[in-house]
Coordinates of C-alpha atoms in Angstrom, one line a residue:
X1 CA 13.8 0.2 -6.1
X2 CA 14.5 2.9 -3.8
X3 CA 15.9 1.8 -0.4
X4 CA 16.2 4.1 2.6
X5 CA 18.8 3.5 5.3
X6 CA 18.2 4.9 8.8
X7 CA 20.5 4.3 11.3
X8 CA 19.7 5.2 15.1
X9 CA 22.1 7.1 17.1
X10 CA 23.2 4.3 19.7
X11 CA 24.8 2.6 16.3
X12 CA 25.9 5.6 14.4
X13 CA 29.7 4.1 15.0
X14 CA 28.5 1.1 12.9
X15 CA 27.0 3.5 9.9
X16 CA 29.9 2.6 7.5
X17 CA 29.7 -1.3 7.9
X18 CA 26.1 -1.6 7.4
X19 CA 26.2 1.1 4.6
X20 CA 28.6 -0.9 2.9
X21 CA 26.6 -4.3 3.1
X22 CA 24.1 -3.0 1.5
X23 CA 25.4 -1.7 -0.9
X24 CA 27.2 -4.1 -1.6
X25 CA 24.3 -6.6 -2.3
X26 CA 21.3 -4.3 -3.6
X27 CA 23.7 -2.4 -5.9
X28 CA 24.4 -4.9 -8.2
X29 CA 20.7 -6.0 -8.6
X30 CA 19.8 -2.3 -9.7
X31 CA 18.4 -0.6 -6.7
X32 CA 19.8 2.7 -5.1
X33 CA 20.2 3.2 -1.6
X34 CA 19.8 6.2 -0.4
X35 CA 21.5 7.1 3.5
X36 CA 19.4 9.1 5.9
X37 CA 21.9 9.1 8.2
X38 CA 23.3 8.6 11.0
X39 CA 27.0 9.3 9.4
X40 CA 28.6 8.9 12.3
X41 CA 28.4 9.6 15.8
X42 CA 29.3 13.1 15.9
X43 CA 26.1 14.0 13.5
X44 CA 24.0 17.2 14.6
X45 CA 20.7 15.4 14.3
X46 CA 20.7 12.3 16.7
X47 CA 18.0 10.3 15.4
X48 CA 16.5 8.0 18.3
X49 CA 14.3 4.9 17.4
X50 CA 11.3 6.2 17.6
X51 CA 12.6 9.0 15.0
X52 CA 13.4 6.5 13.1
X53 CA 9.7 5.0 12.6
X54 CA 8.5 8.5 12.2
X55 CA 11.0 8.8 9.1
X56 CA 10.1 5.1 7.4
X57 CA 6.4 6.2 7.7
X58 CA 7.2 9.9 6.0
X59 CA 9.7 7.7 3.2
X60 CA 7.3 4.7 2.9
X61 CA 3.9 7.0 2.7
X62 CA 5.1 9.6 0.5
X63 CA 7.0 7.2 -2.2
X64 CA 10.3 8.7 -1.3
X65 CA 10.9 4.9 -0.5
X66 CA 9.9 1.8 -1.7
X67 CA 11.8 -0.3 1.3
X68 CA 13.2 1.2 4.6
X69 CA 16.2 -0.7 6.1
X70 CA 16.5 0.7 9.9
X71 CA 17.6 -0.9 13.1
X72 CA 18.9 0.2 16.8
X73 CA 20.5 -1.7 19.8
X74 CA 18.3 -4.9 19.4
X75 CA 16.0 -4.1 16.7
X76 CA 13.2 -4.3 18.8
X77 CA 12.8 -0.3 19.3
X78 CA 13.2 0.2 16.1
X79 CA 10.5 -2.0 15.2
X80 CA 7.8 -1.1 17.0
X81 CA 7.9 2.3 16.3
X82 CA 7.9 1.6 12.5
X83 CA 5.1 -0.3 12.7
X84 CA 3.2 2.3 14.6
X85 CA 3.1 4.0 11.3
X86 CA 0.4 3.7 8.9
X87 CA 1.2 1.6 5.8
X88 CA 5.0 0.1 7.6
X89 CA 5.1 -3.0 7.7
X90 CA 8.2 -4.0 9.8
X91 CA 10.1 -7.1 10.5
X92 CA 12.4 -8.2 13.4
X93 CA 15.7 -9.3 11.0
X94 CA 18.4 -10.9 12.9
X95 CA 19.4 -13.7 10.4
X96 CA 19.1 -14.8 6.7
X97 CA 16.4 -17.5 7.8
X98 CA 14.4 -14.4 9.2
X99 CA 14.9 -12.5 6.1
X100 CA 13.9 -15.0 3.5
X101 CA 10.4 -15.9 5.5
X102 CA 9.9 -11.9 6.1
X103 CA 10.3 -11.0 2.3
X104 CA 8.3 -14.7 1.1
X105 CA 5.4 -14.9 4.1
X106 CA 4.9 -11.1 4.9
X107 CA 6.5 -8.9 2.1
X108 CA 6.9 -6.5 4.4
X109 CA 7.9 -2.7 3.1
X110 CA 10.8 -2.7 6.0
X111 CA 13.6 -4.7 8.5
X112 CA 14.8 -3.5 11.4
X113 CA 17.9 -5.7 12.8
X114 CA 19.9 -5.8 15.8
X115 CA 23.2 -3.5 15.6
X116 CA 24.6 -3.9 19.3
X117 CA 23.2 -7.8 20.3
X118 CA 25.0 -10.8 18.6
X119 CA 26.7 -8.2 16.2
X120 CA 30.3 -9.8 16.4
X121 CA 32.8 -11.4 14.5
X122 CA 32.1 -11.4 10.8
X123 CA 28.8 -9.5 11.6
X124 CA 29.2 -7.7 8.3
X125 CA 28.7 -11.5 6.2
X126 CA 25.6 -11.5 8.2
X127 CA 24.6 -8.3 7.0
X128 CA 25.1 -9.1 3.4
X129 CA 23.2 -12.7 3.5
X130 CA 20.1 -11.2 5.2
X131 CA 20.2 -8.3 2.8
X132 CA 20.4 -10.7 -0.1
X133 CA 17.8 -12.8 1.5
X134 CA 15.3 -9.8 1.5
X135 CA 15.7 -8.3 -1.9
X136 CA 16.8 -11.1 -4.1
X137 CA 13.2 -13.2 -4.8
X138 CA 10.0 -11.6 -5.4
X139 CA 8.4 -10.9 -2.2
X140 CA 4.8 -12.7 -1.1
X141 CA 5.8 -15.8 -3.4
X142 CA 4.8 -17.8 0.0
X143 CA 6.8 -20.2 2.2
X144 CA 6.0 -23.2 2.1
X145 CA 4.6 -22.5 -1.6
X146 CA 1.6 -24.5 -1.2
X147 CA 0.1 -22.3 1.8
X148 CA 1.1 -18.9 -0.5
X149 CA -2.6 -18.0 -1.4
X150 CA -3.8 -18.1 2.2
X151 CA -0.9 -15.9 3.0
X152 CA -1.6 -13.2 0.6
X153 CA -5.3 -13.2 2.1
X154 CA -3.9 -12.5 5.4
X155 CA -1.8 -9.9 4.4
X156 CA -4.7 -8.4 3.0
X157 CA -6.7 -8.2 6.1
X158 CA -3.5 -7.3 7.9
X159 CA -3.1 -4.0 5.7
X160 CA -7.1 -3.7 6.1
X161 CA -6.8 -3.8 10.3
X162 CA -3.6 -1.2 9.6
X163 CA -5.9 0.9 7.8
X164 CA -8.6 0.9 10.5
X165 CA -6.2 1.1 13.6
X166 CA -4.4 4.2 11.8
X167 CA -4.6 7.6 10.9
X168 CA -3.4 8.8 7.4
X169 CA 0.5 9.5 7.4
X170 CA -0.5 13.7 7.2
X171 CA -2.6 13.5 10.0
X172 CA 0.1 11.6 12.1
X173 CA 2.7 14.3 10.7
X174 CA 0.0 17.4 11.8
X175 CA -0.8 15.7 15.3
X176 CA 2.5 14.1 16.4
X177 CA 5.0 16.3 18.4
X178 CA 6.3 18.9 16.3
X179 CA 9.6 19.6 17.7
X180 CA 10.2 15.6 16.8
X181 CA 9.2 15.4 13.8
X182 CA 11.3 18.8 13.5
X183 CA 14.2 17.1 14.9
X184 CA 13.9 13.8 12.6
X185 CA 13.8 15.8 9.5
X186 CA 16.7 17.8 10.5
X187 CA 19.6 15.5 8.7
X188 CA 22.3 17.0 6.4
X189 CA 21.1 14.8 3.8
X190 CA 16.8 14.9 4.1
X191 CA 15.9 17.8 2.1
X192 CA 18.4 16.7 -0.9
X193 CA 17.2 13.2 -0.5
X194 CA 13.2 13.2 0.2
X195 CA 12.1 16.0 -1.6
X196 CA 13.6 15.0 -5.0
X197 CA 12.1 11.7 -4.2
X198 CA 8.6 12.4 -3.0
X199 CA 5.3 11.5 -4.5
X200 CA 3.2 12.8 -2.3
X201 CA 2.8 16.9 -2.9
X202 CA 0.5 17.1 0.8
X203 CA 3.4 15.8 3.2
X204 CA 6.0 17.3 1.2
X205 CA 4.3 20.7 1.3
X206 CA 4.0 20.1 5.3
X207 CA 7.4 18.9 5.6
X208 CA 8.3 22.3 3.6
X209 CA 6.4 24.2 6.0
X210 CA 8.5 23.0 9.3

């Protein structure tokens, strides 16, 4: 599995630590994670939160990502502007409990967790059980177990209603505000990473283009 880190700019001081947790758990099970960025503060490109859902939806739609790990302040910005994206389906993390019923219930395609609130002492533990929480069962299995076939019906109509409310991730990319998108795309590491990754030859002609 190829995982995408996106870090906002408000925690580009915590890049490292969260970095590290991941890697630390999804390495070991045989997934790469490949950093977007924020590196650290002093980066060129300051990604805001609502860059960040414009780059899960470019990563998730184009298979340059199979799972998009992103967060900000609270996680709340973060989220809502990834799930404004067609085919992103985002979950509030802020403990393991949340992780395990995200991954089991929704098996959702990315977490956005808090980096600022309640990140304290031993905050990096935290980290590492939620990330382990996400990618360590097979997704959708249910929770509780018995209720796991009505749950994969609703997650059906739930991608159908995404479908419906959304455009395609292209037309998003042609209509959205250019000098964003220009902006979000503008990391050292983006070209290197996405377009070695890509499956989708439309967006990453368009993406070429800018």
């Amino acid at each position: 599995m190829k995982i995408a880190l996106i870090i906002e700019n408000s925690q580009a001081a915590k890049s490292e630590i969260v970095h590290e947790a991941l890697t630390s758990v999804v390495g070991p099970m045989g997934h790469e994670v490949h950093h977007y960025g924020m590196y650290t503060p002093e980066d060129k490109t300051m990604l805001t939160y609502p860059m960040n859902g414009l780059l899960a939806g470019i990563l998730l739609n184009s298979g340059a990502a199979d799972f998009v790990v992103t967060g900000c302040g609270t996680g709340m910005g973060s989220m809502l502007a990834c799930n404004s994206m067609p085919g992103v389906f985002c979950g509030l993390v802020i403990d393991p409990t949340d992780a395990f019923l995200f991954s089991q219930i929704n098996a959702g395609n990315c977490m956005s967790m808090p980096y600022a609130k309640g990140f304290g002492w031993a905050a990096e533990l935290n980290l590492q059980d939620c990330y382990r929480k996400i990618f360590e069962n097979e997704p959708g299995l249910g929770y509780p177990k018995e209720r796991a076939e009505v749950m994969a019906v609703n997650r059906g109509v739930l991608t159908n209603l995404k479908k419906a409310a959304c455009h395609d991730m292209l037309t998003v990319l042609k209509t959205c505000d250019q000098d964003l998108l220009r902006t979000a795309i503008s990391g050292e590491r983006f070209e290197e990473l996405f377009f070695a990754n890509s499956n989708d030859e439309e967006i990453s002609a368009y993406l070429r283009a800018l």
